[in-house]
XYZ file of C-alpha atoms in Angstrom:
746
model
C -2.708 65.627 -26.813
C -4.562 62.547 -27.561
C -2.643 59.787 -30.327
C -4.515 60.111 -33.715
C -4.785 56.573 -33.088
C -7.293 56.812 -30.063
C -9.671 59.089 -32.043
C -11.649 56.792 -33.410
C -12.315 54.457 -30.299
C -12.793 57.823 -28.161
C -15.226 59.648 -31.067
C -16.982 56.153 -30.850
C -17.349 56.780 -27.656
C -19.150 60.679 -28.118
C -21.503 58.665 -30.645
C -22.982 56.132 -28.484
C -23.378 58.835 -25.766
C -24.664 61.573 -28.169
C -28.323 59.097 -27.773
C -30.591 62.539 -29.842
C -28.627 63.329 -32.620
C -31.414 62.417 -34.598
C -33.612 64.116 -32.674
C -35.152 67.610 -32.043
C -33.046 70.579 -30.322
C -35.124 70.001 -27.675
C -34.435 66.719 -26.462
C -30.796 67.609 -27.368
C -31.337 70.581 -24.908
C -32.757 68.152 -22.345
C -29.936 65.364 -22.396
C -29.536 63.988 -18.747
C -26.717 61.107 -17.654
C -30.338 59.146 -17.616
C -30.510 58.571 -20.512
C -27.169 56.851 -21.283
C -27.170 53.376 -22.207
C -25.086 50.012 -20.946
C -23.377 49.671 -24.353
C -22.182 53.432 -24.290
C -20.479 53.043 -20.689
C -18.959 49.616 -22.538
C -17.612 51.706 -25.024
C -16.278 54.424 -23.135
C -14.642 51.932 -20.812
C -12.530 50.630 -23.767
C -11.236 54.368 -24.714
C -10.594 54.660 -20.769
C -8.168 51.606 -20.720
C -5.817 53.071 -23.880
C -5.988 57.022 -22.840
C -4.806 59.084 -19.783
C -7.346 60.961 -17.640
C -5.797 64.202 -19.684
C -6.065 62.686 -22.785
C -10.115 62.043 -22.669
C -10.732 65.585 -20.860
C -8.731 67.302 -24.188
C -10.164 65.272 -26.885
C -13.667 65.434 -25.262
C -13.344 69.225 -25.322
C -12.106 69.123 -28.923
C -14.607 66.625 -30.102
C -17.634 69.045 -28.463
C -16.150 72.036 -29.797
C -16.196 70.500 -33.117
C -19.609 69.640 -33.110
C -21.059 72.986 -31.628
C -19.552 74.515 -34.393
C -21.419 72.138 -36.739
C -24.593 72.772 -34.805
C -24.182 76.242 -34.916
C -23.810 76.294 -38.659
C -26.358 73.600 -39.042
C -29.077 74.578 -36.663
C -28.886 77.892 -35.227
C -28.394 76.523 -31.924
C -26.767 78.579 -29.043
C -23.630 76.804 -28.811
C -23.072 78.026 -25.352
C -25.964 77.095 -23.991
C -25.930 73.034 -25.746
C -22.162 72.948 -24.608
C -22.833 73.633 -20.898
C -25.278 71.354 -21.164
C -24.105 68.621 -23.019
C -20.216 68.948 -22.258
C -21.223 69.286 -18.223
C -23.117 66.238 -18.664
C -20.263 63.815 -20.591
C -17.565 65.043 -18.356
C -19.695 64.370 -14.928
C -20.547 60.777 -16.200
C -16.974 60.634 -17.371
C -15.924 61.643 -13.457
C -18.151 58.884 -12.457
C -16.884 56.248 -14.503
C -12.747 57.432 -13.180
C -14.005 56.840 -9.768
C -15.516 53.093 -10.367
C -12.730 52.388 -11.919
C -9.920 53.448 -9.255
C -12.567 51.694 -6.578
C -11.716 48.383 -8.715
C -8.157 48.612 -8.530
C -8.396 49.473 -4.813
C -10.247 46.279 -4.185
C -8.301 44.721 -6.548
C -5.713 45.446 -4.549
C -7.122 44.530 -1.357
C -8.170 41.222 -2.538
C -4.405 40.703 -3.381
C -3.093 41.829 0.220
C -5.965 39.347 1.518
C -4.473 36.490 -0.537
C -0.645 37.364 0.245
C -1.929 37.865 3.717
C -3.628 33.666 3.695
C -0.403 32.332 2.133
C 1.977 34.058 5.202
C -0.766 32.485 7.468
C -0.736 29.054 5.668
C 3.289 29.247 6.109
C 3.225 30.104 9.391
C 1.383 27.400 9.850
C 3.648 25.026 8.337
C 6.594 26.451 10.514
C 4.833 25.907 13.381
C 3.984 22.289 12.039
C 7.741 21.778 11.174
C 8.371 23.468 15.186
C 6.400 21.122 16.828
C 7.885 17.860 14.944
C 11.307 19.422 15.841
C 10.431 19.875 19.497
C 8.867 15.938 19.301
C 12.130 14.667 17.483
C 13.848 16.492 20.300
C 12.403 15.385 23.377
C 12.451 11.737 21.631
C 16.134 11.882 21.274
C 17.110 13.355 24.722
C 14.741 11.411 26.809
C 16.843 9.010 28.470
C 14.825 5.624 28.240
C 14.475 5.948 24.249
C 18.174 6.276 24.447
C 18.421 3.516 26.315
C 16.413 1.157 24.029
C 18.252 2.530 20.471
C 21.391 1.680 22.472
C 20.435 -1.744 22.997
C 19.530 -2.237 19.563
C 23.346 -1.520 18.288
C 24.763 -3.526 20.695
C 22.542 -6.254 20.128
C 23.217 -6.412 16.720
C 27.233 -6.595 17.115
C 26.488 -9.539 19.322
C 23.977 -11.765 17.084
C 24.797 -10.668 13.934
C 28.324 -8.715 13.380
C 29.853 -10.725 16.220
C 31.857 -7.884 18.039
C 30.110 -7.287 20.907
C 32.018 -5.939 23.786
C 31.758 -6.354 27.307
C 30.221 -3.151 27.525
C 27.731 -4.120 24.560
C 26.616 -7.176 26.946
C 25.747 -5.166 30.131
C 24.272 -2.000 27.668
C 21.978 -5.604 26.855
C 21.239 -6.598 30.235
C 19.747 -3.314 31.148
C 18.055 -1.402 27.593
C 14.842 -2.166 26.457
C 13.385 -5.179 25.856
C 10.821 -3.315 23.606
C 14.164 -2.630 20.698
C 13.173 -4.335 17.304
C 13.685 -1.491 14.466
C 16.325 0.396 13.086
C 16.032 4.328 14.003
C 18.828 6.199 11.802
C 18.233 9.759 12.903
C 17.928 8.557 17.032
C 21.285 6.151 16.234
C 23.260 8.755 15.011
C 22.299 10.706 18.085
C 23.966 8.015 19.956
C 27.226 8.829 18.072
C 27.288 12.916 18.435
C 26.324 12.683 21.873
C 29.483 10.160 22.422
C 27.241 7.669 23.796
C 28.675 5.225 21.396
C 31.664 5.189 19.501
C 32.026 1.855 17.053
C 31.223 3.750 13.901
C 31.825 0.811 11.948
C 28.342 -0.435 13.564
C 26.487 2.451 12.019
C 28.019 2.854 8.848
C 27.396 -1.718 8.524
C 23.884 -1.155 9.703
C 22.825 2.099 7.781
C 24.977 1.656 5.285
C 26.665 5.342 5.528
C 28.603 7.475 8.086
C 26.314 9.046 11.246
C 27.785 12.262 10.588
C 26.171 11.930 6.610
C 22.923 11.364 8.186
C 22.960 14.480 10.758
C 23.999 16.324 8.610
C 22.166 16.099 5.507
C 18.945 13.610 5.780
C 18.188 14.536 9.543
C 14.726 15.936 8.495
C 14.313 13.991 4.949
C 11.728 11.090 6.572
C 11.826 9.009 2.892
C 15.705 8.888 3.260
C 15.888 7.811 7.198
C 12.770 5.293 6.375
C 15.071 3.394 3.722
C 17.869 3.376 6.255
C 15.876 2.366 9.135
C 14.165 -0.490 7.481
C 17.203 -2.087 6.397
C 18.907 -1.405 9.521
C 15.996 -3.560 10.913
C 16.361 -6.729 8.197
C 19.943 -6.466 8.806
C 19.446 -6.463 12.088
C 17.335 -9.415 12.235
C 18.864 -11.827 9.462
C 22.423 -12.366 9.019
C 22.236 -12.797 4.735
C 19.140 -10.904 3.928
C 17.744 -11.372 -0.030
C 20.129 -10.742 -2.110
C 17.648 -8.421 -4.100
C 17.424 -6.177 -1.212
C 21.185 -5.788 0.108
C 22.122 -4.800 -3.573
C 18.954 -2.599 -4.010
C 20.153 -0.729 -0.579
C 23.167 -0.503 -1.532
C 22.433 0.769 -5.079
C 20.609 3.315 -3.211
C 23.166 4.360 -0.942
C 25.662 4.873 -3.688
C 23.226 7.418 -5.309
C 22.932 9.118 -2.180
C 26.808 9.649 -1.506
C 27.502 10.489 -5.380
C 25.257 13.156 -5.357
C 25.032 16.892 -3.736
C 23.667 15.788 -0.558
C 20.250 17.922 -1.492
C 16.713 16.284 -0.055
C 14.945 17.527 -2.836
C 15.886 13.918 -5.171
C 12.485 12.812 -5.133
C 11.022 15.581 -7.321
C 13.135 14.474 -10.413
C 12.121 11.111 -11.600
C 14.981 10.434 -13.419
C 17.634 11.666 -11.233
C 19.739 8.680 -10.125
C 18.891 9.173 -6.682
C 14.831 8.956 -7.051
C 15.115 5.516 -9.377
C 17.152 4.159 -6.997
C 14.768 4.559 -4.279
C 11.462 3.542 -6.378
C 13.923 0.387 -7.167
C 14.371 -0.447 -3.229
C 10.094 -0.199 -2.758
C 9.825 -1.962 -6.262
C 7.959 -5.426 -4.660
C 4.965 -3.614 -3.377
C 3.277 -4.665 0.105
C -0.233 -3.496 -0.421
C -1.930 -2.630 -3.860
C -5.430 -1.888 -4.874
C -7.022 -4.193 -7.839
C -10.565 -2.467 -9.176
C -12.625 -5.584 -11.221
C -15.561 -3.424 -12.073
C -17.908 -4.182 -13.247
C -17.551 -8.296 -12.548
C -17.002 -7.012 -8.902
C -15.973 -4.620 -6.826
C -12.387 -3.155 -5.144
C -9.943 -5.222 -3.899
C -7.061 -3.790 -1.440
C -4.526 -7.111 -1.890
C -2.199 -7.242 0.969
C 1.264 -9.156 0.863
C 3.222 -7.297 3.620
C 3.140 -9.434 7.091
C 3.050 -6.146 8.731
C -0.084 -5.237 6.910
C -2.096 -8.604 6.831
C -0.586 -8.546 11.073
C -3.715 -4.931 11.170
C -6.046 -6.448 9.102
C -6.271 -9.401 10.955
C -4.568 -8.990 14.306
C -4.235 -5.357 15.872
C -7.196 -4.016 14.223
C -10.715 -5.080 15.599
C -12.853 -3.234 12.755
C -12.012 -5.500 10.126
C -10.533 -8.163 11.564
C -14.024 -9.812 12.239
C -15.699 -8.355 9.385
C -15.672 -10.752 6.681
C -17.082 -9.410 3.187
C -20.322 -10.266 1.541
C -18.658 -12.186 -1.740
C -17.414 -14.200 0.734
C -21.257 -15.304 1.910
C -21.958 -15.903 -1.736
C -19.107 -18.305 -2.368
C -19.869 -20.353 1.221
C -23.429 -20.157 -0.161
C -23.499 -23.375 -2.053
C -21.043 -25.399 -0.242
C -22.446 -24.608 3.498
C -25.881 -24.117 2.504
C -26.429 -20.709 4.034
C -25.495 -18.065 6.629
C -22.707 -20.272 8.613
C -19.785 -19.890 11.557
C -17.861 -17.948 8.383
C -19.854 -15.395 7.820
C -21.961 -14.810 11.046
C -21.935 -11.699 13.021
C -19.275 -11.622 15.439
C -22.093 -11.376 18.770
C -23.321 -14.545 17.289
C -19.838 -16.280 15.958
C -18.043 -15.939 19.422
C -19.921 -17.658 21.520
C -20.083 -20.820 19.231
C -16.682 -20.122 18.425
C -15.966 -21.050 22.096
C -17.818 -23.944 22.083
C -16.512 -25.451 19.163
C -12.728 -24.311 20.377
C -13.517 -27.265 23.169
C -13.198 -30.378 20.441
C -9.881 -29.128 18.954
C -8.375 -28.831 22.282
C -4.612 -30.366 22.459
C -5.851 -33.152 24.817
C -8.768 -34.531 22.593
C -7.220 -33.874 19.405
C -4.432 -36.461 20.452
C -7.386 -39.137 21.442
C -8.493 -38.911 17.949
C -4.720 -40.449 17.004
C -5.891 -43.854 16.950
C -8.793 -43.001 14.842
C -6.956 -41.505 12.564
C -4.145 -43.985 12.039
C -7.046 -46.387 11.275
C -7.948 -44.219 8.309
C -5.039 -43.827 6.997
C -4.172 -47.952 6.902
C -6.934 -48.221 4.839
C -5.484 -45.721 2.809
C -1.982 -46.875 2.581
C -4.057 -50.377 1.692
C -5.611 -48.819 -1.499
C -2.396 -47.455 -2.192
C -0.998 -51.057 -2.431
C -3.296 -52.016 -4.880
C -2.694 -49.640 -7.048
C 1.410 -49.717 -6.743
C 0.999 -53.425 -7.481
C -1.315 -52.712 -10.330
C 1.466 -50.438 -11.688
C -1.189 -47.967 -13.506
C -1.177 -43.866 -13.421
C -3.648 -42.508 -11.270
C -5.238 -39.156 -9.678
C -3.384 -38.595 -6.109
C -5.764 -35.559 -5.260
C -8.619 -37.457 -5.340
C -7.945 -40.563 -3.832
C -6.661 -38.532 -0.811
C -9.888 -36.623 -0.598
C -11.808 -39.692 0.370
C -9.152 -40.259 3.014
C -9.730 -36.633 4.166
C -13.269 -37.033 4.167
C -13.370 -39.867 6.915
C -10.799 -38.235 8.982
C -12.958 -35.160 8.893
C -15.910 -37.599 9.617
C -14.175 -38.644 12.912
C -13.543 -35.154 13.796
C -17.425 -34.205 13.404
C -19.767 -37.073 13.712
C -16.731 -39.643 15.834
C -17.350 -42.328 13.105
C -16.132 -43.158 9.591
C -18.137 -42.455 6.731
C -16.270 -45.148 4.657
C -15.972 -43.173 2.230
C -12.601 -44.767 1.533
C -14.329 -48.110 0.976
C -17.647 -47.300 -1.098
C -20.189 -44.322 -1.813
C -21.214 -42.414 1.398
C -23.979 -39.566 0.868
C -22.576 -36.705 2.646
C -18.768 -37.622 1.344
C -19.930 -37.792 -2.278
C -21.969 -35.273 -2.300
C -19.607 -32.818 -0.911
C -17.273 -34.054 -3.393
C -19.590 -33.352 -6.057
C -20.107 -30.018 -4.567
C -16.861 -28.889 -4.809
C -16.279 -29.872 -8.040
C -19.323 -27.866 -9.765
C -18.840 -25.093 -7.245
C -17.019 -21.816 -9.240
C -15.287 -18.986 -7.920
C -17.073 -17.064 -11.241
C -20.260 -18.160 -10.679
C -20.023 -15.069 -7.354
C -19.329 -12.202 -9.645
C -20.515 -13.593 -13.096
C -23.531 -12.828 -14.419
C -23.649 -15.845 -17.589
C -22.635 -17.849 -14.406
C -26.113 -17.588 -13.440
C -27.341 -19.124 -16.897
C -25.973 -22.564 -15.963
C -28.650 -24.235 -15.281
C -27.231 -27.962 -14.346
C -24.787 -26.232 -12.016
C -27.910 -24.608 -11.007
C -29.348 -28.236 -10.234
C -26.373 -30.419 -9.026
C -25.752 -27.151 -6.281
C -29.432 -27.751 -5.275
C -29.265 -32.092 -5.427
C -26.415 -32.042 -3.541
C -27.298 -29.550 -0.884
C -30.722 -31.622 -0.436
C -28.823 -34.910 -0.119
C -26.261 -33.881 2.506
C -28.954 -31.829 4.488
C -31.009 -35.354 5.082
C -28.140 -36.752 5.473
C -26.790 -34.990 8.411
C -30.507 -34.332 9.447
C -30.808 -37.659 10.030
C -27.501 -37.745 11.872
C -28.524 -35.162 13.663
C -31.428 -36.340 15.422
C -30.388 -39.934 16.569
C -27.735 -38.062 18.065
C -30.278 -35.756 19.812
C -32.096 -38.648 21.041
C -28.807 -39.796 22.565
C -28.347 -36.950 24.464
C -31.764 -36.315 25.342
C -32.018 -39.428 27.155
C -28.588 -38.812 29.022
C -26.816 -41.162 26.656
C -23.149 -41.408 24.648
C -21.544 -37.825 24.759
C -18.036 -36.686 23.195
C -16.391 -33.643 22.018
C -17.453 -34.576 18.620
C -18.697 -31.247 16.561
C -22.165 -32.689 16.063
C -22.173 -33.698 20.177
C -20.482 -29.846 21.005
C -23.705 -28.110 18.921
C -26.359 -30.498 20.768
C -24.597 -29.237 23.820
C -24.424 -25.831 22.977
C -27.967 -25.839 22.096
C -29.381 -27.726 25.374
C -27.752 -26.468 29.066
C -27.251 -29.216 31.508
C -29.354 -27.467 33.831
C -32.752 -27.925 31.116
C -35.035 -29.945 32.999
C -37.635 -30.149 29.577
C -36.145 -31.334 26.581
C -38.045 -31.080 23.870
C -38.952 -34.615 21.987
C -37.280 -32.950 18.562
C -34.955 -30.345 17.538
C -36.099 -26.873 16.772
C -36.847 -26.183 12.998
C -34.740 -23.387 12.525
C -31.317 -24.531 15.061
C -31.298 -27.666 13.098
C -31.074 -26.111 10.037
C -28.411 -24.063 11.546
C -26.797 -27.372 12.070
C -26.913 -29.189 9.310
C -24.870 -25.629 7.686
C -21.848 -25.731 10.586
C -21.364 -29.235 9.866
C -21.516 -28.242 6.221
C -19.095 -25.632 6.473
C -16.645 -28.537 8.659
C -16.842 -31.098 6.304
C -15.142 -29.075 3.370
C -12.606 -26.979 5.202
C -12.064 -29.930 7.441
C -10.968 -32.071 4.021
C -9.976 -29.868 1.068
C -7.354 -27.952 1.769
C -5.955 -30.938 3.955
C -6.242 -33.500 1.408
C -4.012 -30.780 -1.471
C -1.204 -30.193 1.678
C -1.134 -34.002 1.825
C -1.039 -33.908 -2.604
C 1.887 -31.216 -1.923
C 4.084 -33.005 0.651
C 4.623 -35.905 -1.664
C 5.017 -34.253 -4.396
C 8.360 -32.470 -2.805
C 9.434 -35.343 -0.872
C 9.488 -37.499 -4.560
C 11.282 -34.189 -6.199
C 13.557 -33.667 -3.368
C 15.003 -37.056 -2.371
C 17.623 -35.730 -0.206
C 15.040 -34.071 1.653
C 12.827 -37.470 1.815
C 15.796 -39.233 3.396
C 16.649 -36.938 6.095
C 12.709 -37.329 7.116
C 12.864 -41.399 6.337
C 15.568 -41.415 9.156
C 13.982 -39.291 11.422
C 10.887 -41.783 11.726
C 13.239 -44.570 11.999
C 14.550 -43.166 15.185
C 11.391 -42.314 16.930
C 9.002 -44.945 15.507
C 11.183 -48.017 14.996
C 12.256 -49.848 11.642
C 9.350 -52.150 11.641
C 6.740 -50.420 9.207
C 3.976 -53.303 10.328
C 3.814 -51.959 13.696
C 4.006 -47.801 13.259
C 0.028 -47.943 13.364
C 0.447 -49.377 16.809
C 2.868 -47.844 17.926
C 1.534 -44.389 17.526
C -2.312 -45.313 18.407
C -0.657 -46.501 21.726
C 1.808 -43.618 22.228
C -0.305 -40.763 20.188
C 2.541 -38.109 22.030
C 4.854 -39.297 19.205
C 3.395 -37.329 16.587
C 4.575 -34.269 18.468
C 7.866 -35.731 17.933
C 8.915 -35.409 14.854
C 10.324 -32.131 14.538
C 11.620 -32.711 10.711
C 8.666 -34.012 9.708
C 6.662 -30.582 11.170
C 8.994 -28.636 8.956
C 8.532 -30.367 5.946
C 4.646 -29.731 6.312
C 5.449 -25.972 7.625
C 7.319 -25.499 3.792
C 4.742 -27.718 1.861
C 2.094 -24.690 3.680
C 4.576 -22.200 2.727
C 4.975 -22.880 -0.852
C 1.605 -23.827 -0.999
C -0.816 -22.435 0.820
C -4.319 -23.922 0.139
C -6.339 -20.655 0.416
C -6.403 -17.085 1.301
C -8.209 -14.452 3.981
C -10.347 -11.872 3.274
C -12.173 -9.132 5.290
C -14.686 -6.660 4.496
C -13.241 -3.151 4.078
C -14.804 -0.081 6.377
C -15.227 3.845 5.479
C -12.477 5.798 7.495
C -10.523 2.740 8.537
C -6.663 2.759 6.384
C -4.108 0.488 7.118
C -0.605 1.201 6.495
C 2.347 -0.443 3.753
C 6.068 -0.957 4.483
C 6.582 2.346 3.479
C 3.952 3.716 6.135
C 1.297 4.664 3.713
C -1.984 5.228 4.433
C -3.940 2.762 2.163
C -7.881 3.154 2.849
C -9.666 0.135 3.164
C -13.325 2.231 2.033
C -15.976 -0.301 0.758
C -13.002 -2.630 -0.473
C -12.860 -5.852 0.115
C -9.468 -6.605 1.681
C -7.448 -9.422 0.596
C -4.299 -11.306 1.772
C -2.453 -13.336 -0.321
C -0.847 -15.848 1.542
C 0.879 -17.265 -1.917
C 2.472 -13.789 -2.719
C 3.273 -13.509 1.017
C 5.174 -16.762 1.479
C 7.121 -16.334 -1.582
C 7.839 -12.883 -1.689
C 11.513 -12.017 -1.831
C 11.724 -9.117 0.146
C 10.515 -11.352 3.386
C 12.031 -14.665 2.830
C 15.419 -15.399 1.410
C 15.770 -18.087 -1.255
C 11.803 -18.070 -1.255
C 10.863 -20.447 -4.104
C 13.353 -23.144 -2.941
C 11.929 -26.182 -0.445
C 14.200 -25.384 2.401
C 12.502 -27.232 5.260
C 15.637 -26.438 7.202
C 14.331 -22.445 8.059
C 11.774 -23.900 10.639
C 14.718 -25.575 12.601
C 17.351 -22.710 12.261
C 17.884 -20.548 15.469
C 16.940 -16.945 15.712
C 19.616 -14.981 13.588
C 19.694 -16.945 10.785
C 19.564 -16.061 7.564
C 16.973 -18.449 7.140
C 14.797 -17.810 10.190
C 11.121 -17.006 9.255
C 10.369 -13.131 9.510
C 7.513 -12.969 12.427
C 4.176 -12.892 10.634
C 5.256 -13.982 7.132
C 3.477 -17.553 7.731
C 0.286 -17.795 7.056
C -1.875 -20.428 6.378
C -3.850 -20.681 9.432
C -3.612 -17.361 10.054
C -3.516 -15.334 13.212
C -5.193 -13.680 15.582
C -8.787 -14.507 17.157
C -10.622 -15.906 14.196
C -7.388 -17.830 13.349
C -8.230 -22.084 12.202
C -9.145 -23.798 14.730
C -8.068 -26.960 13.713
C -5.109 -26.487 12.925
C -3.652 -28.347 15.718
C -5.775 -31.346 13.972
C -4.658 -30.748 10.629
C -1.014 -30.890 11.751
C -1.266 -34.293 13.426
C -3.149 -35.707 10.383
C -0.254 -35.008 8.119
C 2.287 -36.270 10.763
C 0.590 -39.153 10.540
C -0.408 -39.868 6.743
C 3.973 -38.922 6.362
C 4.971 -41.282 9.225
C 2.433 -44.416 7.020
C 3.273 -43.426 4.235
C 6.778 -42.040 3.411
C 8.740 -45.121 4.010
C 6.314 -47.498 2.257
C 6.079 -45.776 -1.102
C 7.841 -44.076 -4.003
C 5.877 -41.683 -5.347
C 6.568 -40.271 -9.076
C 4.769 -37.201 -10.754
C 3.918 -38.330 -14.313
C 3.061 -34.926 -15.838
C 4.938 -35.399 -18.872
C 3.115 -38.943 -19.729
C 0.035 -37.111 -19.042
C 0.343 -33.976 -21.360
C 1.586 -36.816 -24.106
C -2.140 -38.284 -23.773
C -3.701 -35.714 -23.435
C -2.242 -32.490 -25.110
C -4.273 -30.730 -28.393
C -1.161 -30.262 -31.257
C 1.271 -30.505 -28.269
C 0.493 -28.109 -26.978
C -0.911 -28.373 -22.759
C -4.407 -26.976 -21.682
C -3.371 -23.965 -19.743
C -0.599 -21.871 -18.784
C 1.841 -24.946 -18.875
C 3.746 -24.159 -15.572
C 3.841 -21.224 -12.908
C 7.024 -20.174 -11.272
C 9.109 -23.267 -12.807
C 6.596 -25.498 -11.947
C 3.880 -27.787 -13.613
C 2.095 -29.440 -10.518
C 0.893 -25.475 -9.712
C -2.219 -24.553 -7.769
C -5.831 -23.901 -9.729
C -8.783 -23.353 -7.296
C -11.398 -26.171 -6.929
C -13.243 -25.084 -3.514
C -9.720 -25.203 -1.948
C -6.146 -24.150 -4.020
C -5.526 -27.903 -5.858
C -2.714 -29.517 -7.863
C -3.902 -28.901 -11.525
C -5.027 -31.924 -13.332
C -5.583 -34.144 -9.805
C -1.657 -34.774 -9.605
C -0.920 -37.644 -12.179
C 0.966 -40.097 -10.819
C 2.950 -43.819 -10.004
C 2.982 -45.244 -6.948
C 6.002 -47.996 -5.908
C 5.672 -50.368 -3.292
C 9.255 -50.157 -1.456
C 11.061 -53.431 -0.913
C 11.684 -53.745 2.958
């Protein structure tokens, strides 16, 4: 019998099915399944969910029997006729509903089976992929040439870093593959398993654990193998890697050895292994910076390996400047210029300009450079005699204006002696130029900036235009030619084969030339001035390094300071015979790089970070942060110290620079054309200045005079340095480097 608690639901079902209770007898006699409503079917479904088929049949027969008795007594209806007609209809409907329910259940079972089949198929594909990877690794391991590569790696590490190389190791090195340069924990462990090597302690030193442990526990765990291999690479190239690097690796290996040997430790962020793993990678080599709505998305690059991808090896990124850079340079250059031209237009002009910066021509400029630096020394003597506090940066900017004038126009601008339109307007333009104006809508409200940038640009274009017309007339009539930038531009415009030369330059070309010369003036003077100021600052605060630099100058240039200008002018090649001076300048550029580098990201183009993670560059500005790259403890030993010795170290020394980690002039096809000229200018400046003058930074005095409530404007110091960099075109010392200068006694 059906449970009593289910009868109300069944009765409700029957009541909804009895659509003609209130009608006449004829309506009931003609009842059929067609009169059933959707509501009735829904109610029947509710009842069916809680009763078996037999219970439903029994309940329906019982209810119909009662209703037939009641109906017979009430209206005299034939109970047999009514019961047969009504009962058969209900039973037929219930049978159909049972079939529908069975079909639904069957369909659901089929769907479940199909889903299970898909899961099994996905699992099979995963297994297939893993099998293929295993087969690839096996092929890699058994390949004889690759085993020689791994063999040589270990023997090189024994020879150069551990000092335990045997005659067998030297034989392996001679026959090994010269391309070996990175660690590979799994492959190197296989060398020991195959008994091709027996010096187990070498593997232990490089990878932090026994090769047997690598093969038994971590042979298929890429994350662990990557950490072990990175440590081996650094250990094999640096005898004493950074302490933070070695300690974090030691913690990671200790956590692994103390654990159960499982490879699921990254699933639990609180596990000791996972925490040690994250600490090992704590210095992010690549990260995204979203400045919306002020600006767009930045992909900031600190890793030298990633920077190499962006600037050198990935042609899709290396040649494309971001649109933001065009807006940045517009007030400086006046419009489109060599820094943002499309690659097809830029490449021919780069070839032309490169002639003005080859080594032979640069050495020919040394006498003119010496002349300008001699005028700079005369200005410094006057400041030293007066003994007053002054700002070194603006004085040095006028020197570099004269230096770049000789390179561009093959004549001095005379900026150190007085006013010059090109020099002073460019200096003013740089001071009025604000990086925030590129992105901030509020900066467009500064009417004074608009006017000054327009006025300075007009004055510079007029000055350059007149000089260009004069040089063009000389060139057209076969006059004096040279490798100054302005002459090279004219030579590119008018080929030697052209017989008919117009009396005037094409207006479009004239505008293009104005922009290129303005760009060269800015790039050639601004960053060079900043580097001179920081070289002076670092030497003034490191007297032992200054003493060694002066000793080198005594040895190479002689002790008679008055003779140095004539010696350098007569023997310009001596500027390339000052290795310690070069080391000082390279270390200055490492600690205080004057600029960074940016490229435009592209959809579908990715780069990888130090961990091997793919980083999409889609529509992002890829920004290589030179300052952070140059000071990252991950890539440099004692990164915040001024150590020129690192540039004189032999390969394998713990101070020896990591490849690609020094990038002030950048690398690859778009590197700085004038880097050779800049380094010679800097060496000449130090050769004439370092032994004659003593500089004293005066930030304490400056702060006392200009502080408010004993508080200094700005952050005060950055990384312990009061002379931190600020953005003024290039990066310059804050407050323009207040100092005093003293003329040394002979």
